[in-house]
XYZ file of N, CA, C and O in Angstrom:
732
model
N 323.585 95.602 185.187
C 322.961 94.255 186.247
C 323.309 93.313 185.054
O 323.187 93.164 183.887
N 323.951 92.076 185.559
C 324.534 91.237 184.488
C 322.890 90.568 184.056
O 322.320 90.245 184.867
N 322.932 89.565 183.273
C 322.043 89.203 182.445
C 321.844 87.504 182.972
O 322.709 87.082 183.544
N 320.795 87.288 183.123
C 320.424 85.589 183.888
C 321.079 84.580 183.259
O 321.404 84.955 182.002
N 321.284 83.859 183.990
C 322.041 82.516 183.627
C 320.858 81.940 183.075
O 320.153 81.725 183.957
N 320.871 80.957 181.824
C 319.698 80.180 181.839
C 320.378 78.981 181.372
O 321.424 78.671 180.700
N 319.991 77.403 181.968
C 320.803 76.280 181.478
C 319.097 75.406 181.746
O 318.294 75.578 182.692
N 319.442 74.199 180.773
C 318.689 73.411 180.709
C 318.961 72.018 181.045
O 320.285 71.377 180.457
N 318.388 71.553 182.404
C 319.141 70.594 183.112
C 318.195 69.408 183.370
O 316.989 69.644 183.241
N 318.864 68.494 183.971
C 318.074 67.421 184.057
C 316.945 67.712 185.178
O 317.669 68.437 186.403
N 315.600 67.166 185.821
C 315.219 67.692 186.829
C 316.138 67.369 188.179
O 316.428 66.367 188.385
N 315.695 68.021 189.466
C 316.656 67.940 190.584
C 315.451 68.375 191.649
O 315.082 69.345 191.713
N 315.929 67.419 192.320
C 315.029 67.500 193.705
C 315.241 68.744 194.515
O 314.117 69.650 195.138
N 316.421 69.840 194.568
C 316.161 70.638 195.285
C 315.813 72.101 194.480
O 315.670 73.268 195.355
N 315.143 71.808 193.161
C 314.699 72.784 192.386
C 312.751 72.496 192.545
O 311.964 73.044 192.175
N 312.105 71.510 193.546
C 311.121 71.019 194.027
C 309.852 72.033 193.669
O 309.008 72.059 193.038
N 310.359 73.199 195.113
C 309.471 73.889 195.004
C 309.052 75.045 194.084
O 308.265 75.304 193.804
N 310.155 75.319 193.220
C 310.058 76.386 192.369
C 309.296 75.506 190.794
O 308.560 76.183 190.284
N 309.469 74.365 190.741
C 309.088 73.043 189.538
C 307.244 73.380 189.938
O 306.436 73.445 189.101
N 306.987 72.923 191.260
C 305.481 73.108 191.530
C 304.697 74.616 191.571
O 303.798 74.589 191.210
N 305.838 75.597 191.724
C 305.215 76.816 191.658
C 304.852 77.335 190.287
O 303.855 77.803 189.819
N 305.603 76.559 189.079
C 305.833 76.868 187.767
C 304.010 76.101 187.442
O 303.367 76.521 186.836
N 304.038 74.949 187.882
C 302.841 73.975 187.635
C 301.579 74.829 188.142
O 300.417 75.182 187.294
N 301.496 75.291 189.316
C 300.478 75.988 190.047
C 300.309 77.555 189.006
O 299.125 77.793 189.022
N 301.313 77.889 188.380
C 300.833 79.145 187.466
C 300.421 79.111 186.426
O 299.224 79.361 185.978
N 300.537 77.609 185.704
C 299.970 77.132 184.501
C 298.618 76.851 185.069
O 297.619 77.206 184.246
N 298.187 76.420 186.004
C 296.902 76.088 186.471
C 295.907 77.146 186.816
O 295.053 77.419 186.252
N 296.695 78.134 187.854
C 295.993 79.397 187.639
C 295.777 80.332 186.403
O 294.561 80.952 186.576
N 296.711 79.982 185.771
C 296.101 80.792 184.411
C 295.119 80.183 183.556
O 294.953 80.522 182.118
N 294.738 79.099 183.724
C 293.866 78.004 182.846
C 294.882 77.880 181.636
O 294.279 77.322 180.746
N 296.108 77.327 181.915
C 296.727 76.702 180.613
C 297.068 75.424 180.147
O 296.499 74.826 181.648
N 296.861 74.722 179.261
C 297.117 73.400 179.337
C 298.498 73.160 180.025
O 299.485 73.815 179.943
N 298.636 71.714 180.444
C 300.056 71.356 181.083
C 300.950 71.099 179.818
O 300.630 69.721 179.551
N 301.545 71.787 179.664
C 302.545 71.243 178.296
C 303.809 71.810 178.306
O 304.015 72.889 179.044
N 304.758 71.037 178.475
C 304.577 69.170 177.869
C 304.016 68.397 178.849
O 303.816 68.827 180.053
N 303.499 67.396 178.274
C 302.586 66.757 179.308
C 303.249 66.177 180.483
O 302.458 65.723 181.630
N 304.087 65.663 180.416
C 304.831 65.747 181.422
C 304.694 66.428 183.049
O 304.832 66.008 184.584
N 304.482 67.650 182.702
C 303.554 68.492 183.813
C 302.347 68.420 184.830
O 302.264 68.252 185.902
N 301.749 67.129 184.000
C 300.532 66.643 184.748
C 301.322 65.090 185.620
O 299.937 64.859 186.068
N 302.039 64.922 185.455
C 302.850 63.680 186.246
C 302.427 64.218 187.737
O 302.782 65.460 188.118
N 302.025 63.224 188.584
C 301.541 63.187 189.760
C 303.038 63.587 190.575
O 304.032 62.873 190.451
N 303.356 64.530 191.543
C 304.726 64.553 192.217
C 304.465 64.995 193.636
O 305.462 65.566 194.006
N 303.484 64.625 194.321
C 303.282 64.754 195.593
C 304.564 63.813 196.454
O 305.332 64.421 197.335
N 304.812 62.606 196.022
C 305.789 62.152 196.447
C 306.991 62.418 195.179
O 307.358 61.921 194.114
N 307.922 63.142 195.520
C 308.808 64.044 194.287
C 310.066 62.615 194.383
O 310.340 62.857 192.932
N 310.156 62.101 195.479
C 311.153 61.069 194.697
C 310.697 59.802 193.750
O 311.154 59.398 192.972
N 309.561 59.264 193.922
C 308.903 58.646 193.214
C 308.681 59.654 191.733
O 308.540 58.766 190.569
N 308.506 60.497 191.785
C 307.918 61.510 190.431
C 309.742 61.495 189.588
O 309.676 61.335 188.458
N 310.454 61.550 190.458
C 311.940 62.099 189.624
C 312.523 60.339 189.164
O 313.007 60.184 188.152
N 312.092 59.383 189.915
C 312.231 57.973 189.224
C 311.363 57.735 188.430
O 311.789 57.200 186.814
N 310.105 58.113 188.106
C 309.167 58.273 186.507
C 309.749 58.486 185.920
O 310.295 58.125 184.467
N 310.386 60.005 186.099
C 310.873 61.058 184.801
C 312.070 59.967 184.014
O 312.193 59.800 183.072
N 312.968 59.235 184.910
C 314.222 59.026 184.614
C 313.804 57.490 183.984
O 314.471 57.139 182.984
N 312.963 56.759 184.332
C 312.001 55.210 184.174
C 311.694 56.282 182.303
O 312.253 55.029 181.219
N 311.091 57.107 182.018
C 310.429 57.878 180.821
C 311.766 57.579 179.820
O 311.604 57.546 178.832
N 312.879 58.370 180.307
C 313.873 58.715 179.347
C 314.563 57.367 178.707
O 314.913 57.213 177.964
N 314.361 56.177 179.325
C 314.603 54.946 178.913
C 313.542 53.909 178.405
O 314.097 52.702 178.021
N 312.603 54.416 178.475
C 311.382 53.725 177.826
C 310.950 53.262 178.542
O 309.655 51.742 178.289
N 310.870 52.921 179.884
C 310.546 52.206 181.142
C 309.309 52.648 181.569
O 308.897 53.989 181.960
N 308.197 51.879 181.480
C 306.881 51.933 182.139
C 305.721 53.019 180.952
O 304.983 53.722 181.646
N 306.709 53.228 179.809
C 305.743 54.570 179.169
C 304.486 53.734 178.476
O 304.371 52.568 178.111
N 303.621 54.585 178.305
C 302.383 53.346 178.107
C 302.558 52.991 176.644
O 303.196 53.676 175.671
N 301.313 52.092 176.010
C 301.604 51.870 174.757
C 301.587 52.848 173.626
O 300.505 53.941 173.962
N 302.403 52.900 172.519
C 302.091 53.908 171.826
C 303.008 55.007 171.949
O 303.297 55.759 171.302
N 303.755 54.915 173.383
C 304.508 56.296 173.450
C 305.870 55.699 173.175
O 306.004 54.739 173.092
N 306.714 56.651 173.354
C 308.396 56.194 172.728
C 308.776 56.975 174.040
O 308.274 57.809 175.050
N 310.151 56.715 174.434
C 311.409 56.799 175.774
C 311.397 58.650 175.516
O 311.140 59.097 174.113
N 311.121 59.348 176.178
C 311.290 60.610 176.478
C 311.982 61.278 177.401
O 311.552 60.799 178.809
N 313.006 62.474 177.421
C 313.723 62.862 178.223
C 313.084 64.324 178.714
O 312.832 64.897 177.807
N 312.894 64.754 179.958
C 312.254 65.735 180.506
C 313.325 66.818 181.111
O 314.297 66.138 181.837
N 313.629 67.865 180.846
C 314.622 69.062 180.837
C 314.128 70.148 181.946
O 312.499 70.611 181.299
N 314.832 70.756 182.576
C 314.138 72.222 182.912
C 314.917 73.150 182.765
O 316.323 73.055 182.740
N 314.472 74.303 182.567
C 315.237 75.821 182.277
C 315.134 76.155 183.068
O 314.054 76.581 184.102
N 316.327 76.187 183.575
C 316.334 77.109 185.199
C 317.223 78.684 184.900
O 318.419 78.713 184.201
N 316.673 79.253 185.769
C 317.372 80.905 185.385
C 317.829 80.969 186.639
O 317.501 80.972 187.885
N 319.366 81.319 186.720
C 320.143 81.768 187.877
C 320.490 80.822 188.598
O 320.475 81.017 189.702
N 320.335 79.324 188.085
C 320.375 78.094 189.106
C 319.460 77.995 190.323
O 319.395 77.197 191.188
N 318.010 78.781 190.323
C 317.250 78.725 191.626
C 316.056 78.696 190.863
O 314.970 78.483 191.756
N 315.535 79.201 189.837
C 314.160 79.253 189.509
C 313.688 78.410 188.209
O 314.217 78.859 187.104
N 312.919 77.571 187.939
C 312.341 77.013 187.329
C 311.385 77.675 186.165
O 310.325 77.962 186.485
N 311.728 78.177 185.103
C 310.966 78.783 184.288
C 310.304 78.301 182.880
O 309.664 78.940 182.277
N 311.150 77.079 182.910
C 310.114 76.229 181.732
C 310.842 74.777 181.594
O 311.296 74.489 182.130
N 309.945 74.087 180.871
C 309.928 72.791 180.869
C 310.199 71.944 179.657
O 309.343 72.814 178.690
N 310.809 70.951 179.333
C 311.089 70.521 177.783
C 311.016 69.328 177.965
O 311.194 68.839 178.936
N 310.461 68.752 177.022
C 309.905 67.271 176.688
C 310.666 66.803 175.457
O 310.156 67.577 174.443
N 311.978 65.907 175.504
C 312.295 65.572 174.014
C 312.120 63.931 173.998
O 312.160 63.344 174.889
N 311.497 63.770 172.434
C 311.612 62.262 172.287
C 312.288 61.712 171.450
O 312.787 62.484 170.447
N 312.390 60.496 171.842
C 313.889 59.715 171.236
C 313.397 59.440 169.668
O 314.405 59.048 168.954
N 311.954 59.235 169.583
C 311.431 59.043 168.109
C 310.375 59.377 168.260
O 309.855 60.108 168.952
N 310.070 59.121 166.599
C 308.548 59.844 166.477
C 307.491 58.885 166.282
O 307.738 57.851 165.040
N 306.433 58.575 167.134
C 305.479 57.521 166.391
C 304.587 57.903 165.233
O 304.734 59.283 165.126
N 303.349 57.162 164.996
C 302.665 57.972 164.235
C 301.980 59.131 164.701
O 301.631 59.922 163.801
N 301.559 58.740 165.840
C 301.061 59.818 166.563
C 301.399 61.169 166.904
O 300.994 62.200 166.623
N 302.944 61.091 166.959
C 303.874 62.113 167.238
C 304.151 63.200 165.981
O 304.320 63.802 165.809
N 304.453 62.277 164.993
C 304.086 62.561 163.267
C 302.771 63.622 162.864
O 303.152 64.507 162.361
N 301.848 63.268 163.235
C 300.601 63.825 163.186
C 300.732 65.438 164.271
O 300.013 66.124 163.730
N 301.176 65.209 165.578
C 300.865 66.298 166.345
C 301.665 65.753 167.601
O 301.862 64.719 168.231
N 302.227 66.777 168.282
C 303.294 66.733 169.070
C 304.988 67.008 168.952
O 305.355 67.298 169.689
N 305.101 66.182 167.872
C 306.654 66.143 167.362
C 307.706 65.729 168.214
O 307.439 64.892 169.175
N 308.877 66.016 168.189
C 310.002 65.479 168.503
C 310.122 66.156 169.985
O 310.918 65.765 171.076
N 309.584 67.446 170.004
C 310.194 68.488 171.455
C 308.838 69.104 171.577
O 308.222 69.927 170.744
N 308.244 68.879 172.925
C 306.997 69.553 173.719
C 307.953 70.688 174.720
O 308.819 70.505 175.378
N 307.152 71.908 174.739
C 307.947 72.792 176.014
C 306.782 73.949 176.265
O 305.723 73.960 175.742
N 307.051 74.429 177.432
C 306.263 75.269 177.939
C 306.888 76.042 178.859
O 308.112 75.657 179.554
N 306.452 77.495 179.241
C 307.338 78.763 179.306
C 306.411 79.336 180.652
O 305.066 79.201 180.649
N 306.758 79.045 182.104
C 306.159 79.842 183.228
C 305.155 80.823 182.582
O 305.792 81.963 181.979
N 304.218 81.263 183.130
C 303.477 82.223 182.272
C 303.910 83.605 182.929
O 303.594 84.696 182.072
N 304.153 83.816 184.066
C 304.447 85.116 184.715
C 306.113 85.532 184.000
O 306.186 86.815 184.246
N 306.664 84.590 182.940
C 307.920 84.982 182.705
C 307.776 85.035 181.336
O 309.044 85.101 180.305
N 306.619 84.823 180.331
C 306.513 84.658 179.179
C 306.798 86.073 178.688
O 306.741 87.222 178.936
N 307.139 86.279 177.080
C 307.900 86.951 176.460
C 308.957 88.222 177.044
O 309.042 89.245 176.581
N 309.801 87.188 177.172
C 311.314 87.408 177.720
C 312.400 86.715 176.852
O 313.696 86.792 177.056
N 311.579 85.877 176.035
C 313.015 85.351 174.735
C 312.757 83.909 175.652
O 314.194 83.079 174.695
N 312.471 83.403 176.411
C 312.721 82.242 177.153
C 312.191 80.949 176.035
O 312.819 79.856 176.186
N 311.213 81.215 175.700
C 310.540 80.272 174.235
C 311.781 80.167 173.709
O 311.768 78.708 173.171
N 312.286 80.850 172.968
C 313.371 80.488 172.167
C 314.761 80.154 172.454
O 315.396 79.206 172.001
N 314.586 80.663 173.826
C 315.926 80.130 174.374
C 315.667 78.288 174.851
O 316.785 77.768 174.785
N 314.470 78.266 175.422
C 314.258 76.581 175.747
C 314.116 75.780 174.262
O 314.751 74.712 174.755
N 313.761 76.462 173.426
C 313.585 75.558 172.211
C 315.269 75.533 171.488
O 315.819 74.276 171.182
N 316.066 76.154 171.410
C 317.351 76.544 171.210
C 318.325 75.499 171.929
O 319.144 74.579 171.286
N 317.968 75.426 173.492
C 318.649 74.454 174.341
C 318.072 73.005 174.077
O 319.075 72.230 174.168
N 316.961 73.006 173.704
C 316.270 71.617 173.643
C 316.941 71.011 172.392
O 317.635 69.406 172.416
N 317.180 71.953 171.257
C 317.983 71.117 170.060
C 319.503 70.593 170.374
O 319.591 69.614 170.135
N 320.130 71.294 170.977
C 321.130 70.916 171.721
C 321.155 69.547 172.203
O 321.772 68.543 172.167
N 320.161 69.392 173.223
C 319.960 68.309 173.855
C 319.496 66.952 172.875
O 319.989 66.008 173.103
N 318.633 67.444 172.017
C 318.377 66.485 171.089
C 319.395 65.794 170.052
O 319.235 64.939 170.076
N 320.529 67.108 169.897
C 321.302 66.439 168.944
C 322.136 65.665 169.881
O 322.687 64.224 169.488
N 322.675 65.666 171.338
C 323.536 64.643 172.248
C 322.583 63.367 172.039
O 322.919 62.682 172.543
N 321.046 63.400 171.982
C 320.644 62.036 172.000
C 320.433 61.615 170.697
O 320.227 60.300 170.654
N 321.201 61.934 169.678
C 321.490 61.563 168.317
C 320.387 61.883 167.444
O 320.576 61.352 166.117
N 319.782 62.468 167.567
C 318.347 63.276 167.003
C 319.304 64.279 165.656
O 319.962 65.382 166.152
N 319.065 63.945 164.491
C 319.365 64.973 163.768
C 318.652 65.934 162.559
O 319.114 66.843 162.070
N 317.742 65.512 163.526
C 316.052 66.506 162.712
C 315.318 66.427 163.832
O 314.656 65.307 164.249
N 314.432 67.259 163.959
C 312.967 67.312 165.025
C 312.127 68.154 164.130
O 312.177 68.647 163.572
N 311.196 67.508 164.595
C 309.713 67.932 164.423
C 309.174 68.972 165.562
O 309.074 68.092 166.574
N 308.675 69.847 165.077
C 308.200 70.665 166.480
C 306.539 71.109 166.065
O 306.423 71.575 164.544
N 305.735 71.065 166.576
C 304.163 71.347 165.985
C 303.406 72.183 166.907
O 304.247 72.461 168.212
N 302.831 73.157 166.328
C 301.893 74.021 167.184
C 300.669 74.548 166.466
O 300.635 73.849 165.421
N 299.995 74.951 167.527
C 298.256 75.035 166.685
C 298.372 76.163 165.970
O 299.250 77.441 166.314
N 298.220 76.470 164.489
C 297.661 77.549 164.075
C 297.496 78.956 164.837
O 298.311 80.216 164.525
N 296.812 78.815 165.486
C 296.363 80.187 166.635
C 297.384 80.618 167.188
O 297.483 81.652 167.966
N 298.240 79.716 167.499
C 299.394 80.118 168.404
C 300.457 80.590 167.764
O 301.958 80.229 167.844
N 300.739 81.782 167.401
C 301.391 82.667 166.750
C 302.549 82.811 167.482
O 303.865 82.922 166.962
N 302.663 82.988 168.994
C 303.822 83.079 169.682
C 304.820 81.971 169.499
O 305.765 81.913 169.109
N 304.211 80.750 169.389
C 304.778 79.572 169.379
C 304.960 79.238 168.222
O 306.309 78.782 168.218
N 304.506 79.577 167.115
C 305.232 79.820 165.382
C 306.590 80.598 165.584
O 307.419 80.389 164.736
N 306.446 81.982 166.060
C 307.397 82.934 165.891
C 308.957 81.999 166.685
O 309.838 82.338 166.169
N 308.304 81.352 167.846
C 309.743 80.930 168.626
C 310.376 79.918 167.690
O 311.652 79.708 167.210
N 309.691 79.191 167.033
C 309.812 78.150 166.196
C 310.505 78.386 164.918
O 311.843 77.958 164.603
N 309.985 79.382 164.131
C 310.947 80.257 163.127
C 312.032 80.569 163.529
O 312.812 80.762 162.905
N 312.156 81.388 164.410
C 313.612 82.089 164.701
C 314.429 81.302 165.464
O 315.725 81.287 165.567
N 314.148 79.684 165.479
C 314.988 78.541 165.900
C 315.192 77.996 164.677
O 315.992 76.846 164.272
N 314.931 78.449 163.114
C 315.281 77.886 161.985
C 314.247 76.862 161.491
O 314.567 75.885 160.345
N 313.073 76.950 162.156
C 311.569 75.965 161.591
C 311.286 75.977 160.350
O 311.233 77.490 159.702
N 311.385 75.401 159.607
C 310.360 75.638 158.191
C 309.228 74.530 157.997
O 309.271 73.315 158.608
N 308.364 75.051 157.814
C 306.824 74.809 157.730
C 306.803 73.493 156.704
O 307.240 73.953 155.373
N 306.860 72.470 157.210
C 306.166 71.184 156.254
C 304.971 71.420 155.807
O 304.391 71.053 154.883
N 303.744 71.444 156.640
C 302.476 71.351 156.678
C 301.600 72.042 157.639
O 302.129 72.060 159.047
N 300.147 72.049 157.118
C 298.994 72.325 158.047
C 298.041 71.110 157.801
O 297.837 70.940 156.600
N 297.454 70.947 159.115
C 296.383 69.945 158.983
C 295.189 70.349 159.809
O 295.677 70.530 160.940
N 293.824 70.292 159.760
C 293.097 70.807 160.629
C 292.748 69.496 161.279
O 292.529 68.012 160.607
N 293.027 69.397 162.349
C 292.722 68.004 163.417
C 291.145 68.105 164.236
O 291.323 68.722 165.059
N 290.075 67.479 163.832
C 288.991 67.658 164.227
C 289.231 66.854 166.111
O 288.210 67.612 166.613
N 289.797 66.247 166.317
C 289.751 65.914 167.516
C 290.235 66.910 168.659
O 290.242 67.045 169.557
N 290.948 68.103 168.153
C 291.583 69.111 168.469
C 290.930 70.341 168.459
O 290.983 71.574 168.957
N 290.191 70.189 167.293
C 289.334 71.317 166.760
C 290.049 72.540 166.184
O 289.451 73.771 166.145
N 291.545 72.541 165.858
C 292.306 73.218 165.230
C 293.159 72.905 164.152
O 293.159 71.730 163.919
N 293.827 73.831 163.459
C 294.776 73.501 162.369
C 296.072 73.307 163.271
O 296.408 74.198 163.988
N 296.820 72.348 162.593
C 298.095 72.070 163.405
C 299.299 72.218 162.430
O 299.174 71.579 161.401
N 300.042 73.073 162.995
C 301.481 73.122 162.009
C 302.754 72.364 162.164
O 302.814 72.056 163.210
N 303.237 71.846 161.102
C 304.522 71.227 161.565
C 305.433 71.695 160.979
O 305.814 72.101 159.626
N 306.698 71.677 162.125
C 307.986 72.490 161.480
C 309.132 71.505 161.769
O 309.099 70.712 162.349
N 310.136 71.110 160.308
C 310.980 70.501 160.829
C 312.578 71.536 161.102
O 312.492 72.596 160.358
N 313.142 70.851 161.914
C 314.405 71.887 162.378
C 315.321 70.823 162.392
O 315.326 69.942 162.671
N 316.946 71.281 161.759
C 317.927 70.400 161.772
C 318.733 70.899 162.743
O 319.286 72.220 162.586
N 318.870 70.598 164.213
C 319.655 71.157 165.252
C 320.933 71.675 165.054
O 321.136 72.614 165.622
N 321.938 70.796 164.307
C 323.165 71.185 163.907
C 323.248 72.642 163.126
O 324.030 73.353 163.326
N 322.128 72.835 162.338
C 322.327 73.729 161.666
C 321.478 75.543 162.299
O 321.486 76.222 161.799
N 321.171 75.201 163.590
C 320.367 75.943 164.224
C 321.399 76.926 165.041
O 322.096 76.746 165.775
N 321.290 77.935 164.364
C 322.414 79.216 164.856
C 321.389 80.272 165.464
O 322.341 81.399 165.572
N 320.666 80.291 165.830
C 319.726 81.416 166.344
C 320.490 81.900 167.807
O 320.792 80.971 168.585
N 320.454 83.210 168.141
C 320.678 83.658 169.379
C 319.252 83.873 170.571
O 318.334 83.994 169.839
N 319.395 83.898 171.978
C 318.224 83.436 172.688
C 318.049 84.913 173.366
O 319.052 85.741 172.958
């Protein structure tokens, strides 16, 4: 059986139902909606798509936010299995937590290497946006995420307890052009 194809694409209306199913899985699993764009209202899907487009050019982003682009990891052209959000710059808040890239994988397809793939493909997108170095953060207790970051060439810069999160956050830097890991 051929291995599935994975593409990191701009959101597309033809994948609306698959995207909504991904969100439903996060909610049913009790997971946080990460990246944060998963929480955007999408009942009016055209308005949702327009909002994502505006965010990519910095239009209508809240105070303290930066322009950010959302991408969907799609398997075999038909199933949204992950979502990535790439920030064009790092604000003081993003330097503290959040970083340059946030991503999430559909709960029912975790532990299949898709986290490694989405981060690797996100680095390619980040490089195309002109980012030469990216910051990726995760909670220290999130061992799976830390492994994904390390597999993609992450170098731990620091750990800090953030009282408002109630946990230690790790900060990893990665130079996308030097990332050579395999998905």
